PDB file of N, CA, C, O and CB in Angstrom:
ATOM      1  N   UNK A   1      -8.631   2.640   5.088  1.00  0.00           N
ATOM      2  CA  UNK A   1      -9.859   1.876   5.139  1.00  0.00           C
ATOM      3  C   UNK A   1      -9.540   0.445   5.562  1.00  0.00           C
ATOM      4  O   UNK A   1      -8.579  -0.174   5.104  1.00  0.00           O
ATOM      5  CB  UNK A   1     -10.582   1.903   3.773  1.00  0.00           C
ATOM      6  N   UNK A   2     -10.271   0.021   6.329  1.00  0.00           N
ATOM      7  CA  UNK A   2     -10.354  -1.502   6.806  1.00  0.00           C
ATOM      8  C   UNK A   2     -11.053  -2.632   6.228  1.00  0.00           C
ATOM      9  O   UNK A   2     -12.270  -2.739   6.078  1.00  0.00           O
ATOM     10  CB  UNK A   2     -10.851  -1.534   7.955  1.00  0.00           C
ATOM     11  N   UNK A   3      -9.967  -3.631   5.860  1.00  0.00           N
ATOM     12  CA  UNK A   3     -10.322  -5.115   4.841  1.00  0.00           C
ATOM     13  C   UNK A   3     -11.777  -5.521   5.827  1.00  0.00           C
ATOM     14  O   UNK A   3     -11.909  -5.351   7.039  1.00  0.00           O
ATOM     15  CB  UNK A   3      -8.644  -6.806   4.902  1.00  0.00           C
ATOM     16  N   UNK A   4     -12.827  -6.136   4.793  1.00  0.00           N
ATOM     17  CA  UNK A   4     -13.471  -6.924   5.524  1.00  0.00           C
ATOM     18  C   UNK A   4     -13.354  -8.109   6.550  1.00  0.00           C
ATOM     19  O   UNK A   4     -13.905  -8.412   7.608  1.00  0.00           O
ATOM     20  CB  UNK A   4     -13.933  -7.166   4.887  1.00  0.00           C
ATOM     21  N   UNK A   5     -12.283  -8.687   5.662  1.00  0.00           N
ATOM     22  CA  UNK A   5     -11.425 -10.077   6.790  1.00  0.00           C
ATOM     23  C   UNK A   5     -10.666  -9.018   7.833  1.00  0.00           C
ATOM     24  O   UNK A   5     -10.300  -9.834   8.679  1.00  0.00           O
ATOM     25  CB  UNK A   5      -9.806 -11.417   5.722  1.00  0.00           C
ATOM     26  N   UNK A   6     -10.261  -7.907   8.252  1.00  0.00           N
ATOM     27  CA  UNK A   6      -9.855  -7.155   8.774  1.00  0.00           C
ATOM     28  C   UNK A   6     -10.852  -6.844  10.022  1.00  0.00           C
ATOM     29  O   UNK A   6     -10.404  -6.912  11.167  1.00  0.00           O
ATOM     30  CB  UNK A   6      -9.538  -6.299   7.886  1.00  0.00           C
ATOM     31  N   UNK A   7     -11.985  -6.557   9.824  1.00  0.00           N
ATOM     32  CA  UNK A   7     -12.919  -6.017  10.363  1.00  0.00           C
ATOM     33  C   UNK A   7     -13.515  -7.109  11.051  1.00  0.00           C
ATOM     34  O   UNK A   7     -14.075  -6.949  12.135  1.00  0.00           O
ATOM     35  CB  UNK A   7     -13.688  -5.306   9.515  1.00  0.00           C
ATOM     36  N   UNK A   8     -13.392  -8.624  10.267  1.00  0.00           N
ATOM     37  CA  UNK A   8     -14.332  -9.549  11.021  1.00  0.00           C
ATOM     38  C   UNK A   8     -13.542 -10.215  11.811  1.00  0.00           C
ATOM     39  O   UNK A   8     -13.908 -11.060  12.628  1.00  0.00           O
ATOM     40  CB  UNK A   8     -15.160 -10.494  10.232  1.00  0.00           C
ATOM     41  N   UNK A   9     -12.338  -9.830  11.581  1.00  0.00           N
ATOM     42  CA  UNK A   9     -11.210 -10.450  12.574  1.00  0.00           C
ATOM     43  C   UNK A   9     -11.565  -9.759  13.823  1.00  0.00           C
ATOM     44  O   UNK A   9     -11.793 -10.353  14.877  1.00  0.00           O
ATOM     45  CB  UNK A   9      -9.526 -10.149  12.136  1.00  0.00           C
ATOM     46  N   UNK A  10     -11.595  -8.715  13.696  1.00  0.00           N
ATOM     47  CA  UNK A  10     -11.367  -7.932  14.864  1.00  0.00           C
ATOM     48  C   UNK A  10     -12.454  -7.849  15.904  1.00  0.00           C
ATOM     49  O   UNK A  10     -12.319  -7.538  17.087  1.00  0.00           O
ATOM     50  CB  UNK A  10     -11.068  -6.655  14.458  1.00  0.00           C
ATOM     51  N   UNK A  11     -13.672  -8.215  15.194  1.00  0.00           N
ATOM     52  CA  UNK A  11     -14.842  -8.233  15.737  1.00  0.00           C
ATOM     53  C   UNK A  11     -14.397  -9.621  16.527  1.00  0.00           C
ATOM     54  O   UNK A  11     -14.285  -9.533  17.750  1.00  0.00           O
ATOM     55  CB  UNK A  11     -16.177  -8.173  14.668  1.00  0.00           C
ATOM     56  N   UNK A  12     -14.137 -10.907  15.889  1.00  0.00           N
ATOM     57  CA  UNK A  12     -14.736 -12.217  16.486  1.00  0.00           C
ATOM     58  C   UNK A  12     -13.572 -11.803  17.802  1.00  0.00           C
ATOM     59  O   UNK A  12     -14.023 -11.811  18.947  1.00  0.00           O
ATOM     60  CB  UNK A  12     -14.556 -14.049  15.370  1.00  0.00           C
ATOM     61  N   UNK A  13     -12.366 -11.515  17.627  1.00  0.00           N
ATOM     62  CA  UNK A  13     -11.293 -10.817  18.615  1.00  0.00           C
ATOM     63  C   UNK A  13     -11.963  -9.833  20.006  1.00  0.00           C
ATOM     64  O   UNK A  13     -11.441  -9.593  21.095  1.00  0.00           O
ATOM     65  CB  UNK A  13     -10.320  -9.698  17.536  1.00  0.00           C
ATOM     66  N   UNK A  14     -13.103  -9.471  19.537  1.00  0.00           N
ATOM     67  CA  UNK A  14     -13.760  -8.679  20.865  1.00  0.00           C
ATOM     68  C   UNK A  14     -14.385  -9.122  21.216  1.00  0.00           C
ATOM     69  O   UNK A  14     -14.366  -9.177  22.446  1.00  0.00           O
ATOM     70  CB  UNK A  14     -14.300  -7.639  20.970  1.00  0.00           C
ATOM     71  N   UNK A  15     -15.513  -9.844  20.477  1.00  0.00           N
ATOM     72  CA  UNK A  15     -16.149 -10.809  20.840  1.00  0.00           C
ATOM     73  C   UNK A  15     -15.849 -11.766  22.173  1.00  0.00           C
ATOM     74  O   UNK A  15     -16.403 -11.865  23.268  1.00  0.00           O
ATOM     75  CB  UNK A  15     -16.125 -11.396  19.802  1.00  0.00           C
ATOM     76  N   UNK A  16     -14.524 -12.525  21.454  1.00  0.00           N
ATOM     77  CA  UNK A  16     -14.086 -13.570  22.443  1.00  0.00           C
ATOM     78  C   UNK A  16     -13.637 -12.516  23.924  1.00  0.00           C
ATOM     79  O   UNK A  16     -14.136 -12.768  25.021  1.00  0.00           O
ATOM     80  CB  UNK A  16     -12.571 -14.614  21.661  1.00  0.00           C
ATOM     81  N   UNK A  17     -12.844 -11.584  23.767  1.00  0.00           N
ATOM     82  CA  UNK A  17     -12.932 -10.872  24.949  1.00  0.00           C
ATOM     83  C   UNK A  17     -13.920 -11.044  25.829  1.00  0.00           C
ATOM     84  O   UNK A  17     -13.929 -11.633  26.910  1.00  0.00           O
ATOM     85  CB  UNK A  17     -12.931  -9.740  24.726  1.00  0.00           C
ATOM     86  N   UNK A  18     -15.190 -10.161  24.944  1.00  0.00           N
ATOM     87  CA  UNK A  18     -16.320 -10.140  26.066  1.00  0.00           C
ATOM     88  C   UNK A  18     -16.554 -11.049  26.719  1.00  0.00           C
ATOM     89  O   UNK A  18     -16.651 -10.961  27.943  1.00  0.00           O
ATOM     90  CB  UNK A  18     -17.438  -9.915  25.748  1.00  0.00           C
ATOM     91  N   UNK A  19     -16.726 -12.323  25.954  1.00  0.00           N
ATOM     92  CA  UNK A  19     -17.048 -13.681  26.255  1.00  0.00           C
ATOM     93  C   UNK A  19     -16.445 -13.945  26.962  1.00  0.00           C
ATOM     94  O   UNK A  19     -16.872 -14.939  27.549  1.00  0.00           O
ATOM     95  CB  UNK A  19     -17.043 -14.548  25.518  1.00  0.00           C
ATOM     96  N   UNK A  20     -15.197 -13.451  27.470  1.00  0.00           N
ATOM     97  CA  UNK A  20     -14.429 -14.052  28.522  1.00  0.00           C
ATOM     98  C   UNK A  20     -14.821 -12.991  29.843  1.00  0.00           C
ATOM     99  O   UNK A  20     -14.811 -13.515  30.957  1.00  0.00           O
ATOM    100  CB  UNK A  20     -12.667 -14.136  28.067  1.00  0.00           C
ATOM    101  N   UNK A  21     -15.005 -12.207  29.793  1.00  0.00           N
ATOM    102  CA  UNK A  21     -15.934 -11.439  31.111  1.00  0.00           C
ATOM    103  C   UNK A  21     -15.509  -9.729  30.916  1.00  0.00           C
ATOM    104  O   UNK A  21     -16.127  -8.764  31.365  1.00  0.00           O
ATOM    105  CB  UNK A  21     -15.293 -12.147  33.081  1.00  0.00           C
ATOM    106  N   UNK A  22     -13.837  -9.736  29.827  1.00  0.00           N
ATOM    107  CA  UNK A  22     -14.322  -8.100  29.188  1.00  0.00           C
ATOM    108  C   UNK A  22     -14.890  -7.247  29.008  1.00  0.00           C
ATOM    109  O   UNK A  22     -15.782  -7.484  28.192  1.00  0.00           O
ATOM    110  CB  UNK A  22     -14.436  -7.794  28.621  1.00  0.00           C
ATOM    111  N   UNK A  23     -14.874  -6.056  29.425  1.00  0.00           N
ATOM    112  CA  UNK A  23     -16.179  -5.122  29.081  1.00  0.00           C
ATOM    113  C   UNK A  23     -16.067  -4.551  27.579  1.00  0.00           C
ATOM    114  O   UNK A  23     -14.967  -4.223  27.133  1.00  0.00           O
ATOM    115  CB  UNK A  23     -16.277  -3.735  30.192  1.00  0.00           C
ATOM    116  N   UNK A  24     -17.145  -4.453  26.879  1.00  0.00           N
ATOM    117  CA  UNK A  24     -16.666  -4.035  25.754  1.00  0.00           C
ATOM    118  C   UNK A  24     -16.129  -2.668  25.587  1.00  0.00           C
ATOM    119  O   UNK A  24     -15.481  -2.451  24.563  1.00  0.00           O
ATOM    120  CB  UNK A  24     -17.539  -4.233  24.954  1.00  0.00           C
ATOM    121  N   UNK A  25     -16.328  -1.571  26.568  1.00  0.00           N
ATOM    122  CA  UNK A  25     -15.304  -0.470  25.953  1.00  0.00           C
ATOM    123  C   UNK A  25     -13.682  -0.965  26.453  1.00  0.00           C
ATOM    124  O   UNK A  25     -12.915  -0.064  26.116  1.00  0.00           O
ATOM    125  CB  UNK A  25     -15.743   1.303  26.669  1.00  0.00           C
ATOM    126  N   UNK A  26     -13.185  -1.711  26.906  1.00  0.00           N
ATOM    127  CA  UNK A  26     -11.855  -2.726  27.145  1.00  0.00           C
ATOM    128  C   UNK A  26     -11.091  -3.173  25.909  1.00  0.00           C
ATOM    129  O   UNK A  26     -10.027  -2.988  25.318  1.00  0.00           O
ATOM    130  CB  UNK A  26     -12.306  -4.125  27.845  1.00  0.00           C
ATOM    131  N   UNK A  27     -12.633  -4.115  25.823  1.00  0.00           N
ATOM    132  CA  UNK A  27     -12.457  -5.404  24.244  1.00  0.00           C
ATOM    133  C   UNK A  27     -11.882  -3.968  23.109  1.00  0.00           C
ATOM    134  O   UNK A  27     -10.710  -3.894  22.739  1.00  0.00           O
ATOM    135  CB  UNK A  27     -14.843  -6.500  23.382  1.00  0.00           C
ATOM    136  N   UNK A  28     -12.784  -3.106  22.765  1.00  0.00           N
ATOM    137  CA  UNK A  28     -12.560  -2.692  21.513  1.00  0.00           C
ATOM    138  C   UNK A  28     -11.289  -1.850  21.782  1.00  0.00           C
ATOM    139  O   UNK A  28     -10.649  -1.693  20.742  1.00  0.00           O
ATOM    140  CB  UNK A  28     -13.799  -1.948  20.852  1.00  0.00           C
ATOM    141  N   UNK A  29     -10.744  -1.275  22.840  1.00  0.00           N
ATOM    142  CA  UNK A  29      -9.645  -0.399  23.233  1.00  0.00           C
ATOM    143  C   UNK A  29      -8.295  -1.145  22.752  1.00  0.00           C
ATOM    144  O   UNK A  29      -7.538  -0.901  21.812  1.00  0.00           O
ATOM    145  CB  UNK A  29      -9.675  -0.116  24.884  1.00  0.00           C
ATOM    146  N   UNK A  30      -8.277  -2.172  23.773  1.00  0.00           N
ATOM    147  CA  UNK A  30      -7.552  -3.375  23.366  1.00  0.00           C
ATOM    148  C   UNK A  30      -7.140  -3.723  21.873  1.00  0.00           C
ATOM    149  O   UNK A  30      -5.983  -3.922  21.501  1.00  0.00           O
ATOM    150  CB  UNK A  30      -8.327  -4.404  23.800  1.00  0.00           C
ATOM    151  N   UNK A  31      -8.005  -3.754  21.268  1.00  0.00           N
ATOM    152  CA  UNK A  31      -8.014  -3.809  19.894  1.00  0.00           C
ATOM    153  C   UNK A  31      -7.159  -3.051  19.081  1.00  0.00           C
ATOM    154  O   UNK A  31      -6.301  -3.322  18.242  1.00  0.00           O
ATOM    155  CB  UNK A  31      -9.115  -3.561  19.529  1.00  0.00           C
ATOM    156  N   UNK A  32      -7.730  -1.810  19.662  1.00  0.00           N
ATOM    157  CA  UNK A  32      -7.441  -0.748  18.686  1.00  0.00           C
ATOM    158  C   UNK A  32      -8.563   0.064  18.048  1.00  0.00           C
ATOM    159  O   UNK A  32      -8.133   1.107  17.555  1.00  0.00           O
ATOM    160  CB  UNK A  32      -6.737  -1.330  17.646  1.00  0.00           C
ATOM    161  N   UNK A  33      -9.976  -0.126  17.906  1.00  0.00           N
ATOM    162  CA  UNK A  33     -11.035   0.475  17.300  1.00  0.00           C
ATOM    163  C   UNK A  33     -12.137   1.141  18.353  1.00  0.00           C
ATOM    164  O   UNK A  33     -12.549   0.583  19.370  1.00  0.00           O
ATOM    165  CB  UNK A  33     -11.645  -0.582  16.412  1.00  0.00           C
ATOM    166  N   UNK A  34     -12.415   2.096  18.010  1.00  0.00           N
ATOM    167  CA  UNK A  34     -13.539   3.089  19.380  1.00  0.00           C
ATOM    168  C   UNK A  34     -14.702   1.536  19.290  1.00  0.00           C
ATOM    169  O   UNK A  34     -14.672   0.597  18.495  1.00  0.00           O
ATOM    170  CB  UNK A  34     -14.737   5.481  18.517  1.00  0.00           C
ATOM    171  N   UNK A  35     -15.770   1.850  20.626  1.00  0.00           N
ATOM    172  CA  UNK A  35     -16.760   1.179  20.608  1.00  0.00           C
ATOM    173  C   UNK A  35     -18.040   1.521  19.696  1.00  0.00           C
ATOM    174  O   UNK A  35     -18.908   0.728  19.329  1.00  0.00           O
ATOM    175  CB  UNK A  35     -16.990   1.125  21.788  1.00  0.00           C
ATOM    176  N   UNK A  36     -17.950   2.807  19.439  1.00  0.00           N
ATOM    177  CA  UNK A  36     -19.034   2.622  18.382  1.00  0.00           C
ATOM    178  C   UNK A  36     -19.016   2.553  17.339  1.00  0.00           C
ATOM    179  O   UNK A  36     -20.105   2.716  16.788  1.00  0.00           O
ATOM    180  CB  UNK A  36     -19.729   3.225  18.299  1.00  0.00           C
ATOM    181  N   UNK A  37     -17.796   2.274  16.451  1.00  0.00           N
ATOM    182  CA  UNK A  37     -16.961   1.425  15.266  1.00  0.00           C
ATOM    183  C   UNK A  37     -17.632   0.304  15.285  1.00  0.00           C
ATOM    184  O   UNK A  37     -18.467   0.155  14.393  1.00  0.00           O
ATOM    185  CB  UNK A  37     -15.340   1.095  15.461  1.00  0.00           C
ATOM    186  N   UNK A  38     -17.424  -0.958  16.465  1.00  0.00           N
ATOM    187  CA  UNK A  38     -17.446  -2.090  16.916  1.00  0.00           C
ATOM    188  C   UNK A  38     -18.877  -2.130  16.945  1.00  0.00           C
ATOM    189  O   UNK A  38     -19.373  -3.206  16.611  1.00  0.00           O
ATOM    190  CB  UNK A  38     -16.677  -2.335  18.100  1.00  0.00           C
ATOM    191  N   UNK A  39     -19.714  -1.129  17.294  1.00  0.00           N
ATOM    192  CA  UNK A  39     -21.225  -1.534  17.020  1.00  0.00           C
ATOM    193  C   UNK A  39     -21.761  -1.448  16.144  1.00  0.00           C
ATOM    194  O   UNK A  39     -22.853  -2.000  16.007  1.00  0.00           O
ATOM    195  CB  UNK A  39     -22.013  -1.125  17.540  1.00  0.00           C
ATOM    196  N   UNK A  40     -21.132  -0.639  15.109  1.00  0.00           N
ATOM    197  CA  UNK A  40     -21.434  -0.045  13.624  1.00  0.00           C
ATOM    198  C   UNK A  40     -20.995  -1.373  12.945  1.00  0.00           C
ATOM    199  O   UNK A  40     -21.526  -1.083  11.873  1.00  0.00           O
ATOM    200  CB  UNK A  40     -20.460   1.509  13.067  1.00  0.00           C
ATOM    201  N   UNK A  41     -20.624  -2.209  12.779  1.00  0.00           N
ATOM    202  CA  UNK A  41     -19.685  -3.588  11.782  1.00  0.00           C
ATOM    203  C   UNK A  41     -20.350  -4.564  12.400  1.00  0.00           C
ATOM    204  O   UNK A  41     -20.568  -5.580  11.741  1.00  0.00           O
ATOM    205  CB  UNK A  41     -17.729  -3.891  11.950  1.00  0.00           C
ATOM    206  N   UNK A  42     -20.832  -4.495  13.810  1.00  0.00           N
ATOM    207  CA  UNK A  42     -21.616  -5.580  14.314  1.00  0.00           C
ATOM    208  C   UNK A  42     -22.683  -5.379  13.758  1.00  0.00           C
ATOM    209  O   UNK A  42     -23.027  -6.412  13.184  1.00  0.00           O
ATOM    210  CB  UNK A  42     -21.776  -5.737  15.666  1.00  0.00           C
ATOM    211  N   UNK A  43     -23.426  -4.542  13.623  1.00  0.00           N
ATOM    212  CA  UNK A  43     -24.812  -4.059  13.405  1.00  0.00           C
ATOM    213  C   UNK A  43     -24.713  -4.537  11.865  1.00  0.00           C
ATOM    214  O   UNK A  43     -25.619  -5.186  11.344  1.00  0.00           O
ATOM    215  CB  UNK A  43     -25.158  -2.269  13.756  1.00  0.00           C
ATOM    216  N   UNK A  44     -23.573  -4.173  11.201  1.00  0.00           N
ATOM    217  CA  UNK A  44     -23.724  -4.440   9.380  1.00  0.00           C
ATOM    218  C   UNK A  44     -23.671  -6.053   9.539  1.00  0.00           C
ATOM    219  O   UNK A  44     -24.434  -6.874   9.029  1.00  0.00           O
ATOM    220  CB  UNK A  44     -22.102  -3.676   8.110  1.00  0.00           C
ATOM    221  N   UNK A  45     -22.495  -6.294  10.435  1.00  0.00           N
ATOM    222  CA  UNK A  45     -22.916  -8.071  10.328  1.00  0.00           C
ATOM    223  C   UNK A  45     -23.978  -8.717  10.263  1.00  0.00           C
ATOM    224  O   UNK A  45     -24.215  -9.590   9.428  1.00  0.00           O
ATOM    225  CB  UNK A  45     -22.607  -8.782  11.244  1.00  0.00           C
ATOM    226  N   UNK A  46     -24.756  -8.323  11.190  1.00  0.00           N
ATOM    227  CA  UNK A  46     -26.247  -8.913  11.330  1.00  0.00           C
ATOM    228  C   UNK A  46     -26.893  -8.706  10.313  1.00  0.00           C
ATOM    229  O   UNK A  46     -27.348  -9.686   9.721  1.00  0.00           O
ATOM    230  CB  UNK A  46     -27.079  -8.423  12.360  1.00  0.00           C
ATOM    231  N   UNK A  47     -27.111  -7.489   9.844  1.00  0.00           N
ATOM    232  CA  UNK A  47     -27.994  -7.137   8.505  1.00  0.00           C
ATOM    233  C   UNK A  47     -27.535  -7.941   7.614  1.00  0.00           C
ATOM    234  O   UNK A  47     -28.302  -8.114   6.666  1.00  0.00           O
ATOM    235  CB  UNK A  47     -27.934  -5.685   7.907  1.00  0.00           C
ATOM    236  N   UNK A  48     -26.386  -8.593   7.571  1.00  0.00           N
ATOM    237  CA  UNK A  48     -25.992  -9.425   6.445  1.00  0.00           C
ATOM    238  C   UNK A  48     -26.213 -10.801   6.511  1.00  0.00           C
ATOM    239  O   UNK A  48     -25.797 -11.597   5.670  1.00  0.00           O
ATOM    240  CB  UNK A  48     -24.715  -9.283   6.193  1.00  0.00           C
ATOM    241  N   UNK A  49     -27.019 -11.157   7.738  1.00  0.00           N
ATOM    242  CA  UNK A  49     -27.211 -12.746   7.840  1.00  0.00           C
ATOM    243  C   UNK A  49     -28.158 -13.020   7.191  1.00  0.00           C
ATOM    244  O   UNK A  49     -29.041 -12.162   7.209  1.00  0.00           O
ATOM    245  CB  UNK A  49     -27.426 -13.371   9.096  1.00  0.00           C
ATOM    246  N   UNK A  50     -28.366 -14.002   6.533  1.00  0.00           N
ATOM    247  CA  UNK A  50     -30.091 -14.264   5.844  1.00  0.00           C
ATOM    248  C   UNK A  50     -30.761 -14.895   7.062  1.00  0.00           C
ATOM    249  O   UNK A  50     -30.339 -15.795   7.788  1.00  0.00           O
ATOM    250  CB  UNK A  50     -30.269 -15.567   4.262  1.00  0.00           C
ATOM    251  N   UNK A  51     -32.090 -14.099   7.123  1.00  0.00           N
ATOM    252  CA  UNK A  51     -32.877 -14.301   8.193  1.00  0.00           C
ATOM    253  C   UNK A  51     -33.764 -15.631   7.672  1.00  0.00           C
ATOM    254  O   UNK A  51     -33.911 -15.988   6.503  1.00  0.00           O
ATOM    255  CB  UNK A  51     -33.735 -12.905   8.578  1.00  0.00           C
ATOM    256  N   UNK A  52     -34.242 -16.182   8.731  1.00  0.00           N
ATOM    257  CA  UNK A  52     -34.758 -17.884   8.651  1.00  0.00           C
ATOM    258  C   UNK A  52     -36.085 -17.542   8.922  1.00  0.00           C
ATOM    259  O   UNK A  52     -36.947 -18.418   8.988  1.00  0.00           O
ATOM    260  CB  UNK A  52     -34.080 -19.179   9.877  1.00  0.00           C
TER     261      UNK A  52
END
């Protein structure tokens, strides 16, 4: 099982990929984690922001 600081590492890590012109099935390969892992932890991220 994967640490949360584990998981958000890895995310801001694909992140910056993309951001740099990466495609995300690349970013998350690169990594190490499938892409729909990477959308599944993104998706929980968000649900976890307090909305304004």
């Amino acid at each position: 099982m994967t640490t949360i600081p584990d998981k958000e590492r890895r995310c801001q890590a694909i992140a910056a990929l993309i951001a740099s012109g990466q495609g995300v099935c690349a970013s998350c390969r690169q990594i190490g984690i499938s892409e729909k892992t990477f959308n599944r932890w993104r998706r929980a991220q968000r649900a976890a922001l307090p909305e304004d």
